[in-house]
mmCIF file of C-alpha atoms and ligand atoms in Angstrom:
data_model
loop_
_atom_site.group_PDB
_atom_site.id
_atom_site.type_symbol
_atom_site.label_atom_id
_atom_site.label_comp_id
_atom_site.label_asym_id
_atom_site.label_seq_id
_atom_site.Cartn_x
_atom_site.Cartn_y
_atom_site.Cartn_z
ATOM 1 C CA UNK A 187 -0.186 0.208 -0.037
ATOM 2 C CA UNK A 188 1.069 3.582 -1.154
ATOM 3 C CA UNK A 189 1.909 6.200 2.131
ATOM 4 C CA UNK A 190 -1.406 8.091 0.377
ATOM 5 C CA UNK A 191 -3.340 5.113 0.541
ATOM 6 C CA UNK A 192 -1.947 4.766 4.350
ATOM 7 C CA UNK A 193 -2.306 8.173 5.166
ATOM 8 C CA UNK A 194 -6.322 8.009 3.946
ATOM 9 C CA UNK A 195 -6.355 4.789 5.890
ATOM 10 C CA UNK A 196 -5.259 6.951 8.969
ATOM 11 C CA UNK A 197 -7.556 9.879 8.732
ATOM 12 C CA UNK A 198 -10.535 7.744 8.436
ATOM 13 C CA UNK A 199 -9.586 5.937 12.013
ATOM 14 C CA UNK A 200 -9.018 9.037 13.400
ATOM 15 C CA UNK A 201 -12.523 9.984 12.492
ATOM 16 C CA UNK A 202 -14.258 6.942 13.384
ATOM 17 C CA UNK A 203 -15.630 5.703 16.528
ATOM 18 C CA UNK A 204 -18.419 3.281 17.112
ATOM 19 C CA UNK A 205 -20.892 3.131 20.618
ATOM 20 C CA UNK A 206 -21.668 -0.317 22.328
ATOM 21 C CA UNK A 207 -24.453 -1.568 23.337
ATOM 22 C CA UNK A 208 -25.025 -2.372 26.865
ATOM 23 C CA UNK A 209 -27.414 -5.354 26.244
ATOM 24 C CA UNK A 210 -24.263 -6.992 23.751
ATOM 25 C CA UNK A 211 -22.741 -8.026 26.969
ATOM 26 C CA UNK A 212 -25.672 -9.706 29.088
ATOM 27 C CA UNK A 213 -27.306 -13.408 28.017
ATOM 28 C CA UNK A 214 -29.797 -13.377 25.415
ATOM 29 C CA UNK A 215 -31.381 -16.007 22.894
ATOM 30 C CA UNK A 216 -33.836 -16.591 21.218
ATOM 31 C CA UNK A 217 -37.872 -16.635 21.834
ATOM 32 C CA UNK A 218 -36.722 -20.428 21.515
ATOM 33 C CA UNK A 219 -34.854 -20.509 24.702
ATOM 34 C CA UNK A 220 -31.366 -18.805 25.829
ATOM 35 C CA UNK A 221 -28.374 -19.490 26.446
ATOM 36 C CA UNK A 222 -26.068 -18.949 29.146
ATOM 37 C CA UNK A 223 -22.492 -18.141 29.136
ATOM 38 C CA UNK A 224 -20.562 -17.886 32.186
ATOM 39 C CA UNK A 225 -18.638 -14.628 32.121
ATOM 40 C CA UNK A 226 -22.166 -12.101 30.513
ATOM 41 C CA UNK A 227 -22.297 -9.609 32.695
ATOM 42 C CA UNK A 228 -25.811 -9.248 34.721
ATOM 43 C CA UNK A 229 -25.501 -5.312 35.948
ATOM 44 C CA UNK A 230 -25.120 -2.599 34.577
ATOM 45 C CA UNK A 231 -21.137 -1.945 36.202
ATOM 46 C CA UNK A 232 -20.333 -5.478 34.792
ATOM 47 C CA UNK A 233 -21.356 -4.288 31.607
ATOM 48 C CA UNK A 234 -19.654 -1.452 31.901
ATOM 49 C CA UNK A 235 -16.431 -3.398 32.602
ATOM 50 C CA UNK A 236 -16.163 -5.212 29.412
ATOM 51 C CA UNK A 237 -17.664 -2.468 27.515
ATOM 52 C CA UNK A 238 -14.397 -0.926 29.079
ATOM 53 C CA UNK A 239 -12.309 -3.729 28.266
ATOM 54 C CA UNK A 240 -13.969 -3.393 24.289
ATOM 55 C CA UNK A 241 -12.166 0.716 24.224
ATOM 56 C CA UNK A 242 -8.937 0.096 26.046
ATOM 57 C CA UNK A 243 -7.938 -3.045 23.145
ATOM 58 C CA UNK A 244 -9.712 -0.849 20.278
ATOM 59 C CA UNK A 245 -9.476 2.094 21.255
ATOM 60 C CA UNK A 246 -12.335 3.704 19.476
ATOM 61 C CA UNK A 247 -15.638 2.689 21.603
ATOM 62 C CA UNK A 248 -15.678 5.425 24.399
ATOM 63 C CA UNK A 249 -19.295 5.200 24.416
ATOM 64 C CA UNK A 250 -22.106 2.842 25.895
ATOM 65 C CA UNK A 251 -25.120 2.428 24.870
ATOM 66 C CA UNK A 252 -28.010 1.912 27.741
ATOM 67 C CA UNK A 253 -31.408 0.913 27.615
ATOM 68 C CA UNK A 254 -33.497 2.336 30.489
ATOM 69 C CA UNK A 255 -34.853 -0.679 32.410
ATOM 70 C CA UNK A 256 -31.922 -3.008 32.244
ATOM 71 C CA UNK A 257 -29.572 -0.740 32.881
ATOM 72 C CA UNK A 258 -31.358 2.231 35.424
ATOM 73 C CA UNK A 259 -33.626 -0.002 37.385
ATOM 74 C CA UNK A 260 -33.602 2.979 39.510
ATOM 75 C CA UNK A 261 -34.384 5.333 37.283
ATOM 76 C CA UNK A 262 -33.219 8.710 37.385
ATOM 77 C CA UNK A 263 -31.389 7.968 40.833
ATOM 78 C CA UNK A 264 -29.385 5.676 38.347
ATOM 79 C CA UNK A 265 -27.568 7.919 37.004
ATOM 80 C CA UNK A 266 -24.808 8.707 40.065
ATOM 81 C CA UNK A 267 -24.167 5.055 39.923
ATOM 82 C CA UNK A 268 -23.423 4.707 36.388
ATOM 83 C CA UNK A 269 -21.167 8.261 36.796
ATOM 84 C CA UNK A 270 -19.356 5.972 38.850
ATOM 85 C CA UNK A 271 -19.102 3.450 36.480
ATOM 86 C CA UNK A 272 -18.124 5.276 33.538
ATOM 87 C CA UNK A 273 -15.275 7.012 35.935
ATOM 88 C CA UNK A 274 -14.663 4.189 37.208
ATOM 89 C CA UNK A 275 -14.386 1.576 33.564
ATOM 90 C CA UNK A 276 -13.231 4.369 31.117
ATOM 91 C CA UNK A 277 -16.569 4.645 28.980
ATOM 92 C CA UNK A 278 -19.195 6.720 29.092
ATOM 93 C CA UNK A 279 -23.175 6.487 28.805
ATOM 94 C CA UNK A 280 -24.146 7.329 25.048
ATOM 95 C CA UNK A 281 -27.324 7.039 24.069
ATOM 96 C CA UNK A 282 -30.893 6.522 26.317
ATOM 97 C CA UNK A 283 -32.703 3.749 24.537
ATOM 98 C CA UNK A 284 -36.018 4.391 26.796
ATOM 99 C CA UNK A 285 -37.817 0.695 27.243
ATOM 100 C CA UNK A 286 -41.346 1.021 25.930
ATOM 101 C CA UNK A 287 -42.322 -2.996 25.005
ATOM 102 C CA UNK A 288 -41.587 -4.591 27.782
ATOM 103 C CA UNK A 289 -44.182 -3.797 30.427
ATOM 104 C CA UNK A 290 -47.282 -5.871 30.945
ATOM 105 C CA UNK A 291 -48.663 -2.492 30.148
ATOM 106 C CA UNK A 292 -47.778 -2.660 26.775
ATOM 107 C CA UNK A 293 -49.677 -5.365 25.443
ATOM 108 C CA UNK A 294 -51.246 -3.849 23.051
ATOM 109 C CA UNK A 295 -48.527 -0.843 22.577
ATOM 110 C CA UNK A 296 -47.179 2.613 24.092
ATOM 111 C CA UNK A 297 -47.185 6.008 22.259
ATOM 112 C CA UNK A 298 -50.328 3.953 19.856
ATOM 113 C CA UNK A 299 -51.968 2.197 22.767
ATOM 114 C CA UNK A 300 -56.022 2.762 22.367
ATOM 115 C CA UNK A 301 -55.868 3.193 25.939
ATOM 116 C CA UNK A 302 -54.771 6.706 27.330
ATOM 117 C CA UNK A 303 -53.374 6.084 30.673
ATOM 118 C CA UNK A 304 -50.887 3.705 28.976
ATOM 119 C CA UNK A 305 -50.021 6.709 26.728
ATOM 120 C CA UNK A 306 -49.040 8.697 29.416
ATOM 121 C CA UNK A 307 -46.971 6.340 31.103
ATOM 122 C CA UNK A 308 -45.273 5.914 27.898
ATOM 123 C CA UNK A 309 -44.965 9.372 28.182
ATOM 124 C CA UNK A 310 -44.179 9.157 31.555
ATOM 125 C CA UNK A 311 -40.953 6.776 30.951
ATOM 126 C CA UNK A 312 -39.812 8.934 27.707
ATOM 127 C CA UNK A 313 -39.648 12.221 29.958
ATOM 128 C CA UNK A 314 -37.581 10.084 32.581
ATOM 129 C CA UNK A 315 -35.390 8.580 30.229
ATOM 130 C CA UNK A 316 -34.647 12.397 28.744
ATOM 131 C CA UNK A 317 -33.650 13.183 32.313
ATOM 132 C CA UNK A 318 -31.744 10.647 32.607
ATOM 133 C CA UNK A 319 -29.852 11.400 29.682
ATOM 134 C CA UNK A 320 -29.789 15.344 30.656
ATOM 135 C CA UNK A 321 -27.812 14.109 34.149
ATOM 136 C CA UNK A 322 -25.860 11.916 32.073
ATOM 137 C CA UNK A 323 -25.041 14.666 29.561
ATOM 138 C CA UNK A 324 -26.194 12.043 27.007
ATOM 139 C CA UNK A 325 -27.125 14.042 23.343
ATOM 140 C CA UNK A 326 -29.600 11.083 21.849
ATOM 141 C CA UNK A 327 -32.359 9.248 22.874
ATOM 142 C CA UNK A 328 -33.171 6.327 21.099
ATOM 143 C CA UNK A 329 -36.861 5.371 20.473
ATOM 144 C CA UNK A 330 -37.348 1.877 19.513
ATOM 145 C CA UNK A 331 -41.542 0.877 19.255
ATOM 146 C CA UNK A 332 -42.461 -1.999 18.816
ATOM 147 C CA UNK A 333 -45.967 -0.785 18.811
ATOM 148 C CA UNK A 334 -47.892 -2.533 16.015
ATOM 149 C CA UNK A 335 -50.771 -4.897 15.713
ATOM 150 C CA UNK A 336 -51.544 -8.964 14.639
ATOM 151 C CA UNK A 337 -54.245 -9.189 12.981
ATOM 152 C CA UNK A 338 -56.420 -7.021 9.985
ATOM 153 C CA UNK A 339 -59.092 -4.430 11.372
ATOM 154 C CA UNK A 340 -57.609 -4.965 14.677
ATOM 155 C CA UNK A 341 -55.993 -1.331 15.456
ATOM 156 C CA UNK A 342 -57.288 2.026 13.379
ATOM 157 C CA UNK A 343 -53.450 2.605 11.520
ATOM 158 C CA UNK A 344 -54.628 6.214 11.337
ATOM 159 C CA UNK A 345 -55.380 7.167 14.993
ATOM 160 C CA UNK A 346 -52.221 5.800 16.213
ATOM 161 C CA UNK A 347 -50.225 7.556 13.953
ATOM 162 C CA UNK A 348 -51.564 10.599 14.984
ATOM 163 C CA UNK A 349 -50.873 9.719 18.737
ATOM 164 C CA UNK A 350 -47.642 8.698 17.814
ATOM 165 C CA UNK A 351 -47.009 12.314 16.594
ATOM 166 C CA UNK A 352 -48.680 13.581 19.610
ATOM 167 C CA UNK A 353 -46.698 11.684 22.164
ATOM 168 C CA UNK A 354 -42.976 12.564 20.064
ATOM 169 C CA UNK A 355 -43.955 16.091 20.294
ATOM 170 C CA UNK A 356 -44.841 16.332 23.588
ATOM 171 C CA UNK A 357 -41.090 14.330 23.928
ATOM 172 C CA UNK A 358 -39.921 16.840 21.711
ATOM 173 C CA UNK A 359 -40.588 19.619 23.957
ATOM 174 C CA UNK A 360 -38.680 18.497 27.059
ATOM 175 C CA UNK A 361 -35.128 18.181 24.968
ATOM 176 C CA UNK A 362 -32.781 20.094 25.788
ATOM 177 C CA UNK A 363 -31.318 22.119 23.035
ATOM 178 C CA UNK A 364 -27.785 19.911 23.099
ATOM 179 C CA UNK A 365 -30.012 16.823 22.705
ATOM 180 C CA UNK A 366 -31.751 14.965 19.841
ATOM 181 C CA UNK A 367 -35.012 12.476 19.254
ATOM 182 C CA UNK A 368 -33.940 9.405 17.335
ATOM 183 C CA UNK A 369 -36.325 7.820 15.681
ATOM 184 C CA UNK A 370 -35.966 4.014 14.535
ATOM 185 C CA UNK A 371 -38.211 1.943 12.621
ATOM 186 C CA UNK A 372 -38.802 -1.997 11.749
ATOM 187 C CA UNK A 373 -41.260 -3.515 9.464
ATOM 188 C CA UNK A 374 -42.617 -6.313 11.692
ATOM 189 C CA UNK A 375 -41.568 -8.279 14.816
ATOM 190 C CA UNK A 376 -43.088 -8.784 17.486
ATOM 191 C CA UNK A 377 -45.936 -7.136 15.487
ATOM 192 C CA UNK A 378 -46.933 -9.648 12.418
ATOM 193 C CA UNK A 379 -49.509 -7.426 10.734
ATOM 194 C CA UNK A 380 -48.708 -4.069 11.211
ATOM 195 C CA UNK A 381 -45.904 -1.703 12.675
ATOM 196 C CA UNK A 382 -46.553 1.279 13.556
ATOM 197 C CA UNK A 383 -43.518 2.568 12.597
ATOM 198 C CA UNK A 384 -42.616 0.196 9.421
ATOM 199 C CA UNK A 385 -40.055 2.060 7.378
ATOM 200 C CA UNK A 386 -37.776 4.905 6.658
ATOM 201 C CA UNK A 387 -40.247 6.914 5.407
ATOM 202 C CA UNK A 388 -43.053 6.935 8.284
ATOM 203 C CA UNK A 389 -39.707 7.383 10.859
ATOM 204 C CA UNK A 390 -38.865 10.023 8.684
ATOM 205 C CA UNK A 391 -42.596 12.156 8.238
ATOM 206 C CA UNK A 392 -42.695 10.801 13.237
ATOM 207 C CA UNK A 393 -39.079 12.896 12.912
ATOM 208 C CA UNK A 394 -41.083 15.741 11.435
ATOM 209 C CA UNK A 395 -43.577 16.054 12.707
ATOM 210 C CA UNK A 396 -42.179 16.103 16.430
ATOM 211 C CA UNK A 397 -39.643 18.728 15.769
ATOM 212 C CA UNK A 398 -36.064 19.948 14.503
ATOM 213 C CA UNK A 399 -34.097 18.051 17.345
ATOM 214 C CA UNK A 400 -35.766 14.568 16.051
ATOM 215 C CA UNK A 401 -33.430 12.501 13.348
ATOM 216 C CA UNK A 402 -34.029 8.961 11.635
ATOM 217 C CA UNK A 403 -32.037 6.100 12.888
ATOM 218 C CA UNK A 404 -31.315 3.386 10.499
ATOM 219 C CA UNK A 405 -30.633 -0.113 12.202
ATOM 220 C CA UNK A 406 -29.127 -2.342 9.311
ATOM 221 C CA UNK A 407 -31.454 -5.293 10.050
ATOM 222 C CA UNK A 408 -34.571 -3.550 10.136
ATOM 223 C CA UNK A 409 -35.549 -3.812 6.615
ATOM 224 C CA UNK A 410 -36.456 -6.603 4.197
ATOM 225 C CA UNK A 411 -34.647 -8.489 2.204
ATOM 226 C CA UNK A 412 -34.089 -6.522 -0.556
ATOM 227 C CA UNK A 413 -34.284 -3.406 0.108
ATOM 228 C CA UNK A 414 -31.284 -1.133 -0.806
ATOM 229 C CA UNK A 415 -29.945 0.037 2.218
ATOM 230 C CA UNK A 416 -27.721 2.711 1.193
ATOM 231 C CA UNK A 417 -30.236 4.817 -1.061
ATOM 232 C CA UNK A 418 -32.013 5.027 2.340
ATOM 233 C CA UNK A 419 -28.997 6.410 3.666
ATOM 234 C CA UNK A 420 -28.778 8.360 0.330
ATOM 235 C CA UNK A 421 -32.451 10.166 0.772
ATOM 236 C CA UNK A 422 -32.146 10.632 4.986
ATOM 237 C CA UNK A 423 -28.425 12.776 4.032
ATOM 238 C CA UNK A 424 -29.596 14.811 1.774
ATOM 239 C CA UNK A 425 -32.962 15.504 3.319
ATOM 240 C CA UNK A 426 -30.635 16.142 6.418
ATOM 241 C CA UNK A 427 -32.804 13.327 8.419
ATOM 242 C CA UNK A 428 -30.305 10.738 8.953
ATOM 243 C CA UNK A 429 -29.516 10.805 13.247
ATOM 244 C CA UNK A 430 -27.594 7.573 13.402
ATOM 245 C CA UNK A 431 -27.122 4.339 12.901
ATOM 246 C CA UNK A 432 -28.272 0.604 14.846
ATOM 247 C CA UNK A 433 -24.968 -1.779 13.092
ATOM 248 C CA UNK A 434 -25.626 -5.747 12.285
ATOM 249 C CA UNK A 435 -26.104 -8.167 9.503
ATOM 250 C CA UNK A 436 -28.644 -10.583 8.803
ATOM 251 C CA UNK A 437 -30.075 -13.076 6.359
ATOM 252 C CA UNK A 438 -33.415 -13.437 7.204
ATOM 253 C CA UNK A 439 -35.456 -11.519 9.778
ATOM 254 C CA UNK A 440 -33.848 -9.103 12.529
ATOM 255 C CA UNK A 441 -31.098 -11.803 13.051
ATOM 256 C CA UNK A 442 -28.994 -9.239 15.090
ATOM 257 C CA UNK A 443 -25.510 -10.782 13.287
ATOM 258 C CA UNK A 444 -22.182 -9.650 13.676
ATOM 259 C CA UNK A 445 -21.969 -6.055 11.235
ATOM 260 C CA UNK A 446 -20.080 -7.331 7.963
ATOM 261 C CA UNK A 447 -20.432 -11.055 8.731
ATOM 262 C CA UNK A 448 -22.702 -11.805 5.836
ATOM 263 C CA UNK A 449 -22.685 -8.827 3.554
ATOM 264 C CA UNK A 450 -19.696 -6.427 4.113
ATOM 265 C CA UNK A 451 -20.216 -4.788 0.664
ATOM 266 C CA UNK A 452 -23.493 -3.595 2.474
ATOM 267 C CA UNK A 453 -21.799 -1.613 5.142
ATOM 268 C CA UNK A 454 -19.318 -0.525 2.936
ATOM 269 C CA UNK A 455 -21.974 0.600 0.190
ATOM 270 C CA UNK A 456 -23.532 2.379 3.455
ATOM 271 C CA UNK A 457 -19.936 4.086 4.094
ATOM 272 C CA UNK A 458 -19.603 5.279 1.073
ATOM 273 C CA UNK A 459 -22.527 7.580 0.625
ATOM 274 C CA UNK A 460 -21.879 8.744 3.396
ATOM 275 C CA UNK A 461 -18.770 9.817 2.420
ATOM 276 C CA UNK A 462 -19.424 10.774 -0.913
ATOM 277 C CA UNK A 463 -22.058 13.202 0.384
ATOM 278 C CA UNK A 464 -19.030 14.658 2.622
ATOM 279 C CA UNK A 465 -16.842 14.982 -0.199
ATOM 280 C CA UNK A 466 -19.635 16.402 -2.284
ATOM 281 C CA UNK A 467 -20.633 19.385 0.561
ATOM 282 C CA UNK A 468 -17.397 19.743 2.233
ATOM 283 C CA UNK A 469 -19.666 18.902 5.465
ATOM 284 C CA UNK A 470 -19.009 16.588 8.027
ATOM 285 C CA UNK A 471 -22.238 14.202 8.516
ATOM 286 C CA UNK A 472 -23.070 14.398 12.139
ATOM 287 C CA UNK A 473 -23.917 10.504 12.577
ATOM 288 C CA UNK A 474 -24.251 8.264 15.493
ATOM 289 C CA UNK A 475 -22.280 4.840 14.465
ATOM 290 C CA UNK A 476 -23.537 2.382 16.968
ATOM 291 C CA UNK A 477 -23.636 -1.199 17.640
ATOM 292 C CA UNK A 478 -26.903 -3.080 17.842
ATOM 293 C CA UNK A 479 -26.466 -6.909 18.286
ATOM 294 C CA UNK A 480 -26.804 -10.090 20.455
ATOM 295 C CA UNK A 481 -24.022 -12.498 20.165
ATOM 296 C CA UNK A 482 -25.927 -15.909 21.659
ATOM 297 C CA UNK A 483 -23.752 -18.293 20.966
ATOM 298 C CA UNK A 484 -19.910 -16.542 20.485
ATOM 299 C CA UNK A 485 -18.285 -15.525 23.725
ATOM 300 C CA UNK A 486 -19.506 -11.955 23.500
ATOM 301 C CA UNK A 487 -16.262 -9.837 24.247
ATOM 302 C CA UNK A 488 -15.216 -11.282 21.392
ATOM 303 C CA UNK A 489 -18.066 -10.774 19.093
ATOM 304 C CA UNK A 490 -17.863 -7.157 19.983
ATOM 305 C CA UNK A 491 -14.112 -6.513 19.323
ATOM 306 C CA UNK A 492 -14.191 -8.817 15.921
ATOM 307 C CA UNK A 493 -17.204 -6.462 14.875
ATOM 308 C CA UNK A 494 -15.272 -3.061 15.893
ATOM 309 C CA UNK A 495 -12.126 -4.666 13.734
ATOM 310 C CA UNK A 496 -14.421 -5.360 11.077
ATOM 311 C CA UNK A 497 -16.255 -2.029 11.223
ATOM 312 C CA UNK A 498 -12.694 0.214 11.109
ATOM 313 C CA UNK A 499 -11.893 -2.043 8.381
ATOM 314 C CA UNK A 500 -15.283 -1.164 6.130
ATOM 315 C CA UNK A 501 -15.010 2.224 7.493
ATOM 316 C CA UNK A 502 -11.192 2.593 6.262
ATOM 317 C CA UNK A 503 -12.085 0.716 2.848
ATOM 318 C CA UNK A 504 -14.856 3.317 2.044
ATOM 319 C CA UNK A 505 -12.813 6.633 2.470
ATOM 320 C CA UNK A 506 -10.315 5.257 -0.629
ATOM 321 C CA UNK A 507 -12.986 5.795 -2.927
ATOM 322 C CA UNK A 508 -11.883 8.613 -4.866
ATOM 323 C CA UNK A 509 -15.037 10.856 -4.517
ATOM 324 C CA UNK A 510 -13.697 13.095 -7.929
ATOM 325 C CA UNK A 511 -12.698 10.211 -10.431
ATOM 326 C CA UNK A 512 -16.310 8.605 -9.140
ATOM 327 C CA UNK A 513 -18.065 12.088 -9.555
ATOM 328 C CA UNK A 514 -16.885 12.604 -13.463
ATOM 329 C CA UNK A 515 -17.528 8.449 -14.017
ATOM 330 C CA UNK A 516 -20.508 9.466 -13.494
ATOM 331 C CA UNK A 517 -21.376 12.616 -15.009
ATOM 332 C CA UNK A 518 -19.489 10.840 -17.753
ATOM 333 C CA UNK A 519 -21.537 8.115 -17.774
ATOM 334 C CA UNK A 520 -18.657 5.763 -17.937
ATOM 335 C CA UNK A 521 -20.092 2.684 -15.818
ATOM 336 C CA UNK A 522 -17.265 0.704 -15.151
ATOM 337 C CA UNK A 523 -15.187 3.725 -14.597
ATOM 338 C CA UNK A 524 -17.585 4.073 -11.698
ATOM 339 C CA UNK A 525 -18.570 0.485 -10.365
ATOM 340 C CA UNK A 526 -14.876 -0.138 -10.572
ATOM 341 C CA UNK A 527 -13.821 2.774 -8.137
ATOM 342 C CA UNK A 528 -15.780 1.126 -5.421
ATOM 343 C CA UNK A 529 -15.008 -2.673 -6.320
ATOM 344 C CA UNK A 530 -11.534 -1.762 -6.148
ATOM 345 C CA UNK A 531 -11.620 0.134 -2.941
ATOM 346 C CA UNK A 532 -13.235 -2.634 -1.237
ATOM 347 C CA UNK A 533 -10.819 -5.131 -2.765
ATOM 348 C CA UNK A 534 -8.218 -2.913 -1.320
ATOM 349 C CA UNK A 535 -6.230 -4.957 2.142
ATOM 350 C CA UNK A 536 -6.522 -2.292 5.060
ATOM 351 C CA UNK A 537 -5.206 -4.279 7.785
ATOM 352 C CA UNK A 538 -2.038 -3.660 8.231
ATOM 353 C CA UNK A 539 -2.404 0.211 7.902
ATOM 354 C CA UNK A 540 -5.328 -0.449 10.611
ATOM 355 C CA UNK A 541 -2.757 -2.555 12.693
ATOM 356 C CA UNK A 542 -0.244 0.202 12.295
ATOM 357 C CA UNK A 543 -2.423 2.979 12.886
ATOM 358 C CA UNK A 544 -3.225 0.785 16.408
ATOM 359 C CA UNK A 545 0.457 1.317 17.258
ATOM 360 C CA UNK A 546 0.926 4.626 16.191
ATOM 361 C CA UNK A 547 -1.790 5.361 19.024
ATOM 362 C CA UNK A 548 -0.278 2.961 21.766
ATOM 363 C CA UNK A 549 -3.289 0.222 21.220
ATOM 364 C CA UNK A 550 -2.787 -3.708 20.816
ATOM 365 C CA UNK A 551 -1.768 -3.995 17.340
ATOM 366 C CA UNK A 552 -4.452 -7.144 17.451
ATOM 367 C CA UNK A 553 -6.853 -6.583 20.018
ATOM 368 C CA UNK A 554 -8.336 -9.908 19.527
ATOM 369 C CA UNK A 555 -5.551 -11.705 20.659
ATOM 370 C CA UNK A 556 -4.710 -8.814 23.056
ATOM 371 C CA UNK A 557 -8.104 -9.753 24.754
ATOM 372 C CA UNK A 558 -6.827 -13.877 24.845
ATOM 373 C CA UNK A 559 -4.044 -12.912 26.380
ATOM 374 C CA UNK A 560 -5.271 -10.814 28.722
ATOM 375 C CA UNK A 561 -6.856 -13.013 31.023
ATOM 376 C CA UNK A 562 -9.360 -10.802 31.340
ATOM 377 C CA UNK A 563 -11.769 -13.483 30.357
ATOM 378 C CA UNK A 564 -10.740 -15.859 33.060
ATOM 379 C CA UNK A 565 -11.046 -13.416 36.028
ATOM 380 C CA UNK A 566 -14.638 -12.969 34.904
ATOM 381 C CA UNK A 567 -15.974 -16.218 34.035
ATOM 382 C CA UNK A 568 -14.870 -17.285 37.786
ATOM 383 C CA UNK A 569 -16.126 -14.319 39.077
ATOM 384 C CA UNK A 570 -19.655 -14.801 37.218
ATOM 385 C CA UNK A 571 -20.228 -18.143 37.159
ATOM 386 C CA UNK A 572 -22.009 -18.911 39.322
ATOM 387 C CA UNK A 573 -24.391 -16.077 39.509
ATOM 388 C CA UNK A 574 -24.925 -16.906 35.966
ATOM 389 C CA UNK A 575 -25.969 -20.342 36.297
ATOM 390 C CA UNK A 576 -29.389 -19.102 38.197
ATOM 391 C CA UNK A 577 -29.886 -15.868 35.552
ATOM 392 C CA UNK A 578 -33.502 -16.674 34.297
ATOM 393 C CA UNK A 579 -33.847 -13.322 32.624
ATOM 394 C CA UNK A 580 -33.419 -11.445 29.270
ATOM 395 C CA UNK A 581 -31.110 -9.087 28.204
ATOM 396 C CA UNK A 582 -31.152 -7.465 31.901
HETATM 397 C C1 RM4 B 1027 -35.193 -4.056 18.462
HETATM 398 C C2 RM4 B 1027 -34.378 -2.624 17.821
HETATM 399 C C3 RM4 B 1027 -34.240 -2.068 18.816
HETATM 400 C C4 RM4 B 1027 -32.833 -2.316 20.322
HETATM 401 C C5 RM4 B 1027 -34.270 -3.737 20.820
HETATM 402 C C6 RM4 B 1027 -33.439 -4.554 21.767
HETATM 403 O O1 RM4 B 1027 -35.217 -5.238 17.766
HETATM 404 O O2 RM4 B 1027 -33.474 -2.885 17.539
HETATM 405 O O3 RM4 B 1027 -32.871 -0.631 18.588
HETATM 406 O O4 RM4 B 1027 -32.870 -1.647 21.892
HETATM 407 O O5 RM4 B 1027 -34.398 -4.507 19.836
HETATM 408 MN MN1 MN B 1028 -32.210 -1.327 16.883
HETATM 409 MN MN1 MN B 1029 -33.075 -5.436 15.962
#
């Protein structure tokens, strides 16, 4: 690799940060059951500790996304404890995720529930989550709703849309000027007939209705199989409405597999659209990159390190596309030249340059190997195994 290429890789890595989900370190499973890992985190402190390890070894994951119900058992009162963990483990709290889907009250929805008292309860939890974010100095409050219905005719779709508009608008009023509200969409699951925020267009309209600090969050696993996600990304960029990502990969539904494990070219194409937008406009796109994965079978910390390494590689490859050459090829309708610019960048092996960058930062050249050598996994396995053998709850 020539020095200008490795300079580009270095510059790309300098600006690339990715947030880890606290729930990625906890025991998870499928609706058919859960396989308990002896080293999984069961407390918020353990999640911070594990995320701290990933950041220590990779240097690019300074924040942890928190799910309010699972990580802030005392609600707003939990924030002092969380600040302490942040200091102790060297990672701070990132996006705050209200939980509007797990309590029994939400059986028929949260903001879309026909029962006004449930809608009010959902709004109270939302406002508490905004206050938690405020106290933790977290900028983003990320909303994912399970709201929907299972059978035709059982829900008033237009009425629910209006309730969502009203509730999101009210939540938006509670934001401080530096906060953002991110609205995530998903086509199905857990609802199997209609989902209130099923796609990016619905999320976009609701964000616009909520107010200027609301943006759309793209979870890469939340699309139908043939969806052109990078086109969605390009449109949201053009509308100045792309707020963040939840990265994961899938083959069938919302599989929450590791980013780039099934289709790395897909992630590359997403990063390419973002970089091309930045090149063309001369502006940095203000996007929160986050991981949203569930490692049911792989070791959780190893899987997270593997993910971060993959994310860095795909981002660095996307930076290698020459914007000027691409614009010229597109203008001239030189299809082969244009496509080759993407393919050549994707085919470039950036791994050695990434290792050099790590060494230049005093980080381990191979974070996965360093983790295996560190003894951390053996230590937490010993400490946590007994508790995990009794663990019955999901996620938290
Ligand atoms: C959903 C969605 C949310 C995540 C939950 C756990 O499918 O991706 O972002 O918080 O799962
Ligand atoms: Mn998600
Ligand atoms: Mn999901």
